[in-house]
Short mmCIF file of C-alpha atoms in Angstrom, two decimals:
data_model
loop_
_atom_site.label_atom_id
_atom_site.label_comp_id
_atom_site.label_asym_id
_atom_site.label_seq_id
_atom_site.Cartn_x
_atom_site.Cartn_y
_atom_site.Cartn_z
CA MET E 1 -0.25 -54.47 -148.66
CA ARG E 2 -3.24 -56.38 -147.94
CA ARG E 3 -4.16 -60.30 -148.02
CA GLY E 4 -6.67 -62.21 -146.54
CA GLY E 5 -8.54 -59.29 -145.06
CA GLY E 6 -5.49 -58.06 -142.97
CA ALA E 7 -2.32 -55.88 -143.60
CA VAL E 8 0.87 -57.57 -144.36
CA TYR E 9 4.16 -56.33 -142.65
CA ASP E 10 7.82 -57.30 -142.34
CA VAL E 11 7.62 -57.31 -138.49
CA ILE E 12 4.83 -57.67 -135.88
CA VAL E 13 6.18 -56.67 -132.56
CA ILE E 14 3.79 -57.69 -129.60
CA GLY E 15 4.19 -55.43 -126.60
CA ALA E 16 5.64 -52.16 -126.43
CA ARG E 17 7.50 -51.33 -123.34
CA CYS E 18 11.10 -51.92 -122.98
CA ALA E 19 11.67 -54.72 -125.24
CA GLY E 20 9.12 -54.43 -127.68
CA ALA E 21 9.43 -50.47 -128.54
CA PRO E 22 13.14 -50.52 -129.03
CA THR E 23 13.24 -53.63 -131.23
CA ALA E 24 10.04 -52.17 -133.38
CA MET E 25 12.27 -49.09 -133.67
CA LEU E 26 15.44 -50.48 -134.68
CA PHE E 27 13.58 -52.70 -137.40
CA ALA E 28 11.79 -49.40 -138.83
CA ARG E 29 15.35 -48.00 -138.90
CA GLN E 30 16.53 -50.76 -140.86
CA GLY E 31 13.68 -50.06 -143.48
CA TYR E 32 11.18 -52.68 -142.58
CA ARG E 33 7.19 -52.27 -142.34
CA VAL E 34 6.62 -52.62 -138.67
CA LEU E 35 3.43 -52.82 -136.54
CA LEU E 36 3.55 -52.50 -132.68
CA LEU E 37 0.73 -53.90 -130.70
CA GLU E 38 0.44 -53.13 -126.95
CA LYS E 39 -2.55 -53.95 -124.54
CA ALA E 40 -2.17 -50.90 -122.41
CA LYS E 41 -2.92 -47.01 -123.19
CA PHE E 42 0.09 -45.22 -122.39
CA PRO E 43 1.03 -43.43 -120.08
CA GLN E 44 0.53 -46.49 -117.79
CA ASP E 45 2.68 -47.58 -114.83
CA THR E 46 3.88 -50.84 -114.37
CA LEU E 47 5.86 -53.13 -111.64
CA SER E 48 9.52 -52.16 -111.90
CA SER E 49 12.48 -51.32 -110.37
CA HIS E 50 12.81 -48.99 -113.32
CA TYR E 51 16.93 -48.92 -113.25
CA LEU E 52 19.31 -47.86 -116.23
CA HIS E 53 22.37 -49.79 -115.66
CA MET E 54 25.03 -47.80 -117.70
CA GLN E 55 24.92 -50.17 -120.79
CA GLY E 56 21.49 -49.16 -121.07
CA VAL E 57 21.78 -45.68 -120.89
CA ALA E 58 24.78 -45.85 -123.50
CA LEU E 59 22.20 -47.53 -125.69
CA LEU E 60 19.72 -44.81 -125.38
CA GLU E 61 22.46 -42.38 -126.38
CA ARG E 62 23.14 -44.54 -129.06
CA TRP E 63 19.12 -44.58 -130.13
CA GLY E 64 19.25 -40.80 -129.94
CA LEU E 65 16.70 -40.56 -127.02
CA LEU E 66 18.90 -40.14 -123.94
CA GLU E 67 18.12 -36.32 -123.83
CA LYS E 68 14.66 -36.78 -124.12
CA LEU E 69 14.74 -39.05 -120.92
CA ARG E 70 16.98 -36.14 -119.32
CA ALA E 71 14.44 -33.51 -120.46
CA ALA E 72 11.49 -35.70 -118.59
CA GLY E 73 12.92 -34.53 -115.17
CA CYS E 74 14.86 -37.75 -114.04
CA ARG E 75 17.90 -37.02 -111.78
CA PRO E 76 21.03 -38.20 -112.87
CA ILE E 77 22.86 -40.83 -110.63
CA THR E 78 26.65 -40.37 -110.05
CA LYS E 79 27.13 -42.58 -106.91
CA GLN E 80 26.62 -45.96 -105.93
CA VAL E 81 26.85 -46.96 -102.22
CA TYR E 82 26.61 -50.69 -100.69
CA GLU E 83 26.75 -51.47 -97.10
CA GLY E 84 26.52 -54.97 -95.85
CA PRO E 85 27.67 -56.86 -92.41
CA GLY E 86 31.20 -55.17 -91.43
CA VAL E 87 31.70 -53.59 -94.95
CA ARG E 88 30.91 -50.03 -96.53
CA ILE E 89 32.04 -49.21 -100.07
CA GLU E 90 30.99 -46.07 -102.11
CA GLY E 91 31.87 -45.37 -105.66
CA PHE E 92 30.30 -45.63 -109.29
CA SER E 93 30.54 -47.42 -112.61
CA LEU E 94 33.05 -46.91 -114.95
CA PRO E 95 31.68 -44.65 -118.08
CA MET E 96 30.88 -45.99 -121.29
CA ASP E 97 30.99 -44.10 -124.58
CA GLY E 98 31.95 -40.96 -122.55
CA LEU E 99 28.70 -41.24 -120.35
CA ARG E 100 29.15 -40.95 -116.49
CA ALA E 101 25.64 -40.97 -115.30
CA THR E 102 22.71 -43.51 -114.80
CA TYR E 103 18.71 -42.83 -114.43
CA ALA E 104 16.02 -44.78 -112.71
CA PRO E 105 12.92 -43.21 -114.79
CA ARG E 106 9.35 -44.18 -113.66
CA ARG E 107 7.93 -46.41 -116.11
CA TYR E 108 5.11 -44.23 -117.12
CA VAL E 109 7.94 -41.77 -118.37
CA LEU E 110 10.18 -44.30 -119.95
CA ASP E 111 7.59 -46.53 -121.67
CA PRO E 112 5.71 -43.65 -123.66
CA LEU E 113 9.21 -42.44 -124.81
CA LEU E 114 10.34 -45.64 -126.43
CA ALA E 115 7.09 -45.66 -127.90
CA GLU E 116 7.35 -42.26 -128.98
CA GLY E 117 11.00 -42.95 -130.48
CA ALA E 118 9.40 -46.21 -132.31
CA VAL E 119 6.48 -43.97 -133.96
CA GLU E 120 9.63 -41.30 -135.12
CA ALA E 121 11.29 -44.16 -136.92
CA GLY E 122 7.78 -45.06 -138.95
CA VAL E 123 6.46 -47.86 -136.75
CA GLU E 124 2.81 -48.12 -136.83
CA PHE E 125 1.68 -48.18 -133.07
CA ARG E 126 -1.54 -49.26 -131.72
CA GLU E 127 -2.37 -49.19 -128.32
CA GLY E 128 -5.18 -50.84 -126.29
CA CYS E 129 -5.02 -53.97 -128.54
CA ALA E 130 -5.06 -57.37 -127.28
CA VAL E 131 -3.75 -60.29 -128.89
CA ASN E 132 -5.40 -63.46 -128.84
CA ASP E 133 -3.86 -65.85 -131.13
CA LEU E 134 -0.98 -66.27 -133.52
CA VAL E 135 -1.65 -67.37 -137.16
CA TYR E 136 -0.08 -70.40 -138.85
CA GLU E 137 1.00 -71.61 -142.14
CA GLY E 138 1.94 -75.36 -141.30
CA ASP E 139 4.38 -75.08 -138.47
CA ARG E 140 5.57 -71.63 -139.16
CA VAL E 141 4.03 -68.48 -137.42
CA VAL E 142 2.61 -65.55 -140.29
CA GLY E 143 0.76 -63.17 -138.31
CA VAL E 144 -1.66 -62.83 -135.42
CA ARG E 145 -5.30 -61.99 -134.13
CA TYR E 146 -5.93 -59.55 -131.88
CA THR E 147 -8.99 -57.38 -130.49
CA THR E 148 -8.94 -53.49 -131.24
CA PRO E 149 -9.95 -50.91 -128.65
CA GLY E 150 -13.35 -50.65 -130.06
CA GLY E 151 -13.63 -54.76 -129.59
CA ALA E 152 -13.32 -55.90 -133.58
CA GLU E 153 -11.53 -58.84 -134.26
CA ALA E 154 -8.30 -58.04 -136.45
CA THR E 155 -5.90 -60.13 -138.23
CA ASP E 156 -2.42 -59.02 -139.50
CA ARG E 157 0.69 -61.02 -140.92
CA ALA E 158 4.40 -60.59 -140.98
CA ARG E 159 7.53 -62.14 -142.28
CA LEU E 160 8.40 -62.45 -138.63
CA VAL E 161 6.33 -62.23 -135.12
CA VAL E 162 8.33 -60.59 -131.95
CA GLY E 163 6.93 -61.75 -128.27
CA ALA E 164 8.21 -58.90 -126.48
CA ASP E 165 4.61 -59.98 -124.17
CA GLY E 166 6.58 -60.59 -120.76
CA MET E 167 6.81 -62.93 -118.40
CA ARG E 168 3.68 -64.56 -119.07
CA SER E 169 3.97 -64.21 -122.95
CA LEU E 170 1.48 -65.75 -125.53
CA VAL E 171 3.89 -65.81 -128.00
CA ALA E 172 5.67 -68.65 -125.60
CA ARG E 173 2.93 -70.34 -124.85
CA LYS E 174 1.24 -70.50 -128.43
CA THR E 175 4.75 -71.65 -129.70
CA GLY E 176 5.47 -73.73 -126.69
CA ALA E 177 8.63 -72.24 -126.50
CA GLU E 178 9.85 -74.29 -123.38
CA ASN E 179 12.12 -73.17 -120.40
CA VAL E 180 15.73 -74.35 -121.32
CA ILE E 181 16.89 -73.14 -118.09
CA GLU E 182 14.97 -72.49 -114.84
CA HIS E 183 15.51 -72.16 -111.21
CA PRO E 184 12.72 -71.67 -108.34
CA ARG E 185 11.12 -68.02 -107.09
CA MET E 186 13.87 -66.61 -104.68
CA THR E 187 12.55 -63.44 -103.16
CA CYS E 188 9.45 -61.45 -102.91
CA THR E 189 9.71 -57.36 -103.17
CA TYR E 190 7.89 -54.44 -101.71
CA TYR E 191 8.34 -51.04 -102.40
CA SER E 192 6.98 -47.27 -102.62
CA TYR E 193 8.04 -43.84 -103.57
CA TRP E 194 9.10 -41.45 -100.87
CA SER E 195 9.34 -37.53 -100.69
CA GLY E 196 12.15 -35.86 -98.49
CA VAL E 197 14.30 -38.97 -98.34
CA PRO E 198 17.80 -37.36 -100.30
CA SER E 199 19.34 -40.62 -101.43
CA ASP E 200 22.34 -42.07 -104.04
CA PHE E 201 22.13 -45.69 -105.43
CA GLU E 202 22.45 -47.45 -102.39
CA LEU E 203 22.10 -51.00 -101.52
CA TYR E 204 22.27 -52.57 -97.94
CA GLU E 205 21.88 -56.17 -96.68
CA ARG E 206 22.13 -58.41 -94.10
CA PRO E 207 21.22 -62.24 -93.93
CA GLY E 208 17.50 -62.44 -95.31
CA ARG E 209 17.02 -59.05 -96.52
CA TRP E 210 18.12 -56.65 -99.20
CA ILE E 211 17.23 -52.89 -99.50
CA GLY E 212 17.43 -50.94 -102.79
CA VAL E 213 16.95 -47.20 -102.95
CA LEU E 214 17.03 -45.17 -106.38
CA PRO E 215 16.24 -41.23 -106.65
CA THR E 216 13.69 -41.03 -109.47
CA ASN E 217 11.10 -38.17 -111.00
CA ASP E 218 9.56 -35.51 -109.16
CA ASP E 219 12.22 -35.59 -106.64
CA LEU E 220 11.03 -38.94 -105.23
CA THR E 221 13.09 -41.68 -103.92
CA LEU E 222 12.31 -45.45 -104.67
CA LEU E 223 12.90 -47.60 -101.58
CA MET E 224 12.51 -51.35 -102.12
CA ALA E 225 12.59 -54.34 -99.62
CA TYR E 226 13.56 -57.84 -100.48
CA PHE E 227 12.42 -60.88 -98.36
CA PRO E 228 13.23 -64.66 -98.96
CA GLN E 229 10.28 -66.72 -101.02
CA ALA E 230 9.22 -68.53 -98.25
CA ASP E 231 8.18 -65.55 -96.14
CA PHE E 232 5.91 -64.04 -98.58
CA GLY E 233 2.69 -65.77 -97.27
CA ALA E 234 3.58 -63.91 -94.29
CA VAL E 235 4.65 -60.64 -95.52
CA ARG E 236 1.81 -59.79 -97.87
CA LYS E 237 -0.46 -60.77 -94.82
CA ASP E 238 0.92 -57.51 -93.06
CA VAL E 239 2.82 -55.86 -95.48
CA GLU E 240 3.36 -51.97 -93.98
CA PRO E 241 5.29 -53.39 -90.73
CA ALA E 242 7.18 -56.06 -92.56
CA TYR E 243 8.55 -53.24 -95.10
CA LEU E 244 9.23 -50.93 -92.53
CA ASP E 245 11.02 -53.10 -90.04
CA ALA E 246 13.38 -54.40 -93.17
CA PHE E 247 14.81 -50.64 -93.48
CA ARG E 248 14.92 -50.19 -89.54
CA THR E 249 17.03 -53.63 -89.09
CA THR E 250 18.75 -53.68 -92.35
CA ALA E 251 19.63 -49.81 -92.86
CA PRO E 252 19.72 -47.58 -89.63
CA GLU E 253 20.85 -44.33 -91.13
CA LEU E 254 18.60 -44.74 -94.25
CA TRP E 255 15.71 -45.42 -91.56
CA GLU E 256 16.42 -41.86 -89.96
CA ARG E 257 16.18 -40.09 -93.07
CA MET E 258 12.80 -41.92 -93.79
CA ARG E 259 11.42 -40.72 -90.72
CA GLU E 260 12.09 -37.29 -92.06
CA GLY E 261 10.09 -37.95 -94.95
CA GLU E 262 6.90 -39.28 -96.23
CA ARG E 263 5.45 -42.11 -98.33
CA VAL E 264 3.58 -40.98 -101.18
CA GLU E 265 2.22 -43.57 -102.92
CA GLN E 266 0.74 -47.37 -101.96
CA LEU E 267 3.09 -50.10 -101.42
CA TYR E 268 3.60 -52.21 -104.35
CA GLY E 269 4.79 -55.73 -104.57
CA THR E 270 5.09 -59.24 -106.10
CA GLY E 271 6.35 -62.74 -105.07
CA HIS E 272 5.81 -64.14 -108.45
CA GLN E 273 9.66 -63.50 -109.88
CA ASP E 274 10.15 -66.49 -112.00
CA ASN E 275 13.73 -67.14 -112.95
CA TYR E 276 14.07 -68.99 -116.57
CA PHE E 277 15.26 -68.64 -119.91
CA ARG E 278 13.22 -70.03 -122.83
CA ARG E 279 13.85 -71.22 -126.06
CA ALA E 280 14.36 -68.27 -127.98
CA TYR E 281 12.84 -68.65 -131.48
CA GLY E 282 11.35 -70.96 -134.08
CA PRO E 283 9.64 -70.32 -137.60
CA GLY E 284 8.45 -66.84 -137.70
CA TRP E 285 8.71 -66.12 -134.24
CA VAL E 286 11.32 -64.96 -131.65
CA LEU E 287 11.43 -63.91 -128.02
CA VAL E 288 12.93 -60.49 -126.29
CA GLY E 289 12.81 -59.20 -122.90
CA ASP E 290 11.16 -60.92 -119.94
CA ALA E 291 9.53 -63.14 -122.76
CA VAL E 292 12.69 -64.84 -123.47
CA ASN E 293 14.47 -64.29 -120.06
CA HIS E 294 13.15 -63.37 -116.80
CA LYS E 295 15.25 -63.33 -113.25
CA ASP E 296 14.59 -61.83 -110.18
CA SER E 297 14.48 -58.13 -110.02
CA ILE E 298 17.02 -57.87 -107.02
CA THR E 299 19.81 -56.70 -109.50
CA ALA E 300 17.56 -54.59 -111.51
CA ARG E 301 18.79 -55.62 -114.91
CA GLY E 302 15.71 -56.30 -116.79
CA ILE E 303 15.23 -52.92 -118.63
CA THR E 304 18.98 -52.83 -119.52
CA GLU E 305 19.08 -56.24 -120.90
CA ALA E 306 15.69 -55.81 -122.64
CA PHE E 307 17.58 -52.77 -124.73
CA VAL E 308 20.44 -55.24 -125.11
CA GLN E 309 18.58 -57.93 -126.73
CA ALA E 310 16.71 -55.35 -129.04
CA GLN E 311 20.10 -54.19 -130.33
CA SER E 312 21.62 -57.86 -130.55
CA LEU E 313 18.38 -58.95 -132.60
CA THR E 314 18.27 -56.30 -134.77
CA ASP E 315 22.10 -56.47 -135.55
CA HIS E 316 21.74 -59.75 -136.32
CA ILE E 317 18.98 -60.14 -138.63
CA GLY E 318 19.88 -56.67 -140.31
CA ASP E 319 18.91 -56.80 -143.85
CA GLY E 320 18.38 -60.62 -144.00
CA LEU E 321 14.86 -60.65 -142.75
CA HIS E 322 13.77 -62.46 -145.91
CA ASP E 323 16.03 -64.75 -146.82
CA ASP E 324 15.22 -68.22 -145.16
CA ALA E 325 18.91 -69.14 -144.39
CA ARG E 326 20.26 -65.82 -143.61
CA LEU E 327 17.12 -65.53 -141.16
CA LYS E 328 17.57 -68.59 -139.55
CA SER E 329 21.20 -68.05 -138.67
CA ALA E 330 20.77 -64.57 -137.53
CA LEU E 331 17.93 -65.87 -135.02
CA ARG E 332 20.53 -68.62 -133.91
CA ARG E 333 23.21 -66.23 -133.24
CA TYR E 334 20.78 -64.26 -131.26
CA GLU E 335 19.95 -67.11 -128.79
CA ASN E 336 23.67 -67.47 -128.51
CA ASP E 337 24.11 -64.16 -127.27
CA LEU E 338 21.72 -65.16 -124.70
CA GLY E 339 23.71 -67.74 -123.20
CA ASP E 340 27.12 -65.41 -122.88
CA GLU E 341 26.63 -62.27 -120.95
CA ALA E 342 22.95 -62.41 -120.15
CA LEU E 343 23.41 -66.01 -118.81
CA ASN E 344 26.33 -64.48 -116.57
CA HIS E 345 24.01 -61.61 -115.10
CA TYR E 346 21.43 -64.43 -114.43
CA GLN E 347 23.35 -66.11 -112.41
CA GLY E 348 24.90 -63.17 -110.55
CA ALA E 349 21.04 -62.05 -109.93
CA LEU E 350 20.21 -65.65 -108.36
CA ASN E 351 23.59 -65.22 -106.15
CA VAL E 352 22.46 -62.03 -104.90
CA ALA E 353 18.49 -63.16 -104.44
CA GLU E 354 20.12 -66.26 -101.76
CA LEU E 355 20.11 -63.29 -99.51
CA LYS E 356 23.31 -64.51 -98.06
CA PRO E 357 25.98 -61.92 -98.02
CA GLU E 358 28.79 -63.52 -96.09
CA GLY E 359 31.08 -64.67 -99.26
CA ARG E 360 30.12 -61.17 -101.14
CA THR E 361 31.26 -59.44 -98.13
CA GLU E 362 34.38 -61.12 -97.09
CA MET E 363 35.36 -60.07 -100.92
CA LEU E 364 34.38 -56.61 -100.72
CA ARG E 365 36.18 -56.05 -97.45
CA LYS E 366 39.09 -56.84 -99.35
CA LEU E 367 38.47 -53.94 -101.69
CA VAL E 368 38.25 -51.19 -99.27
CA GLY E 369 40.84 -48.54 -99.68
CA HIS E 370 41.31 -49.80 -103.61
CA GLN E 371 39.02 -47.44 -105.20
CA GLU E 372 39.68 -48.40 -108.67
CA HIS E 373 38.67 -52.58 -107.67
CA ILE E 374 35.39 -50.88 -106.00
CA ASP E 375 34.52 -49.03 -109.07
CA ARG E 376 35.21 -52.06 -111.63
CA TYR E 377 33.11 -54.18 -108.91
CA PHE E 378 30.09 -51.78 -109.33
CA SER E 379 30.95 -51.72 -112.99
CA THR E 380 30.18 -55.75 -113.35
CA LEU E 381 26.55 -54.96 -112.66
CA SER E 382 26.06 -51.87 -114.55
CA GLY E 383 27.89 -53.58 -117.69
CA ALA E 384 30.89 -51.49 -118.16
CA CYS E 385 32.98 -54.27 -117.08
CA SER E 386 32.93 -58.15 -117.68
CA ILE E 387 33.24 -60.42 -114.79
CA ASP E 388 36.33 -62.06 -116.28
CA ASP E 389 37.81 -58.37 -116.70
CA PHE E 390 36.94 -57.39 -113.18
CA TYR E 391 38.77 -61.11 -111.59
CA ASN E 392 42.21 -59.65 -113.24
CA ASP E 393 45.43 -60.81 -112.20
CA GLU E 394 45.73 -57.51 -109.88
CA LEU E 395 42.69 -58.31 -107.94
CA LEU E 396 43.26 -61.91 -107.49
CA THR E 397 46.92 -61.15 -106.07
CA LEU E 398 44.86 -58.65 -103.84
CA LEU E 399 42.37 -61.33 -102.71
CA ASP E 400 44.74 -63.82 -102.06
CA GLN E 401 47.19 -61.35 -99.73
CA GLY E 402 43.61 -60.79 -97.67
#
């Protein structure tokens, strides 16, 4: 259907990566007419720690996309290691929905796979389209204006516009979606990909440094180093020595493995990791993914939480998109969800991003020799166990005895 020179959709989603593509797919599976706009042309890489926690893997399985990810050659991860001052623990997350492995796919693999899932669900997907503005009727968003790959200006309308357009969201900016929670930037990070460095999911820390290690596609290993935000200016002036020294001083055994391997890509990095929750919705619009909530990447929860938000939003709306009262109630419930689990993970990320391991390592030393508690600890980050469930009576007794 067309009105006023543009097509009319039920939903227009801006941004086709880890928040937008699943959101579009799930709306289409509910029978809605959906347009998905993406400024990039896939496959295209993007800055990312690209880890899928158990919760995210379970959603991919639920959506029927996990087998495609496995077929793309991403190695399953079944062991996690944490090492800090005076403590080392090994284990893994508890399973979810019978699944016992996680994955860290490159974004140029994962993002097209998600977009293909949306197209298969009936979504109209347009790449290379830069959204320039929102269309209003009164105070309600009713559509978008964008530039096509050929340079033409286009306008399309929808009952709901979803901003899945990242930390610098145009939808958030144009609607005035203010930050309702915010904290200063805490770390900066640099990473690259190495061959000949076999690994599990490994984490190392010492005061002022954090190291993350993940096996990924093509038998490569992602090696990430985190530094305090205050060091960003000095680190970026001489990145490679700072990056290598972080591994040498924080994870000596890993450093020896790196010396046997080879860095095969450039160093990537950023010091612009904002920490916030934005107002999630308004008349005719809603935000998902990094557009609504961004935090330090040190806990690698971004992709998983984008998946969770896509499922939450579409579940709450269901068949109520065209009923004003039901839609407003659904959007309010979606925003309330963000203040629960997502807020816990936000606070957890800020805690780790302080790069002060003392309290954490003191607690983890008491878990040594208690494998069930170690696995439950790893499960709090993976989404397989809530923080409240982790701190059960048995654990509290153990910690008190220590």
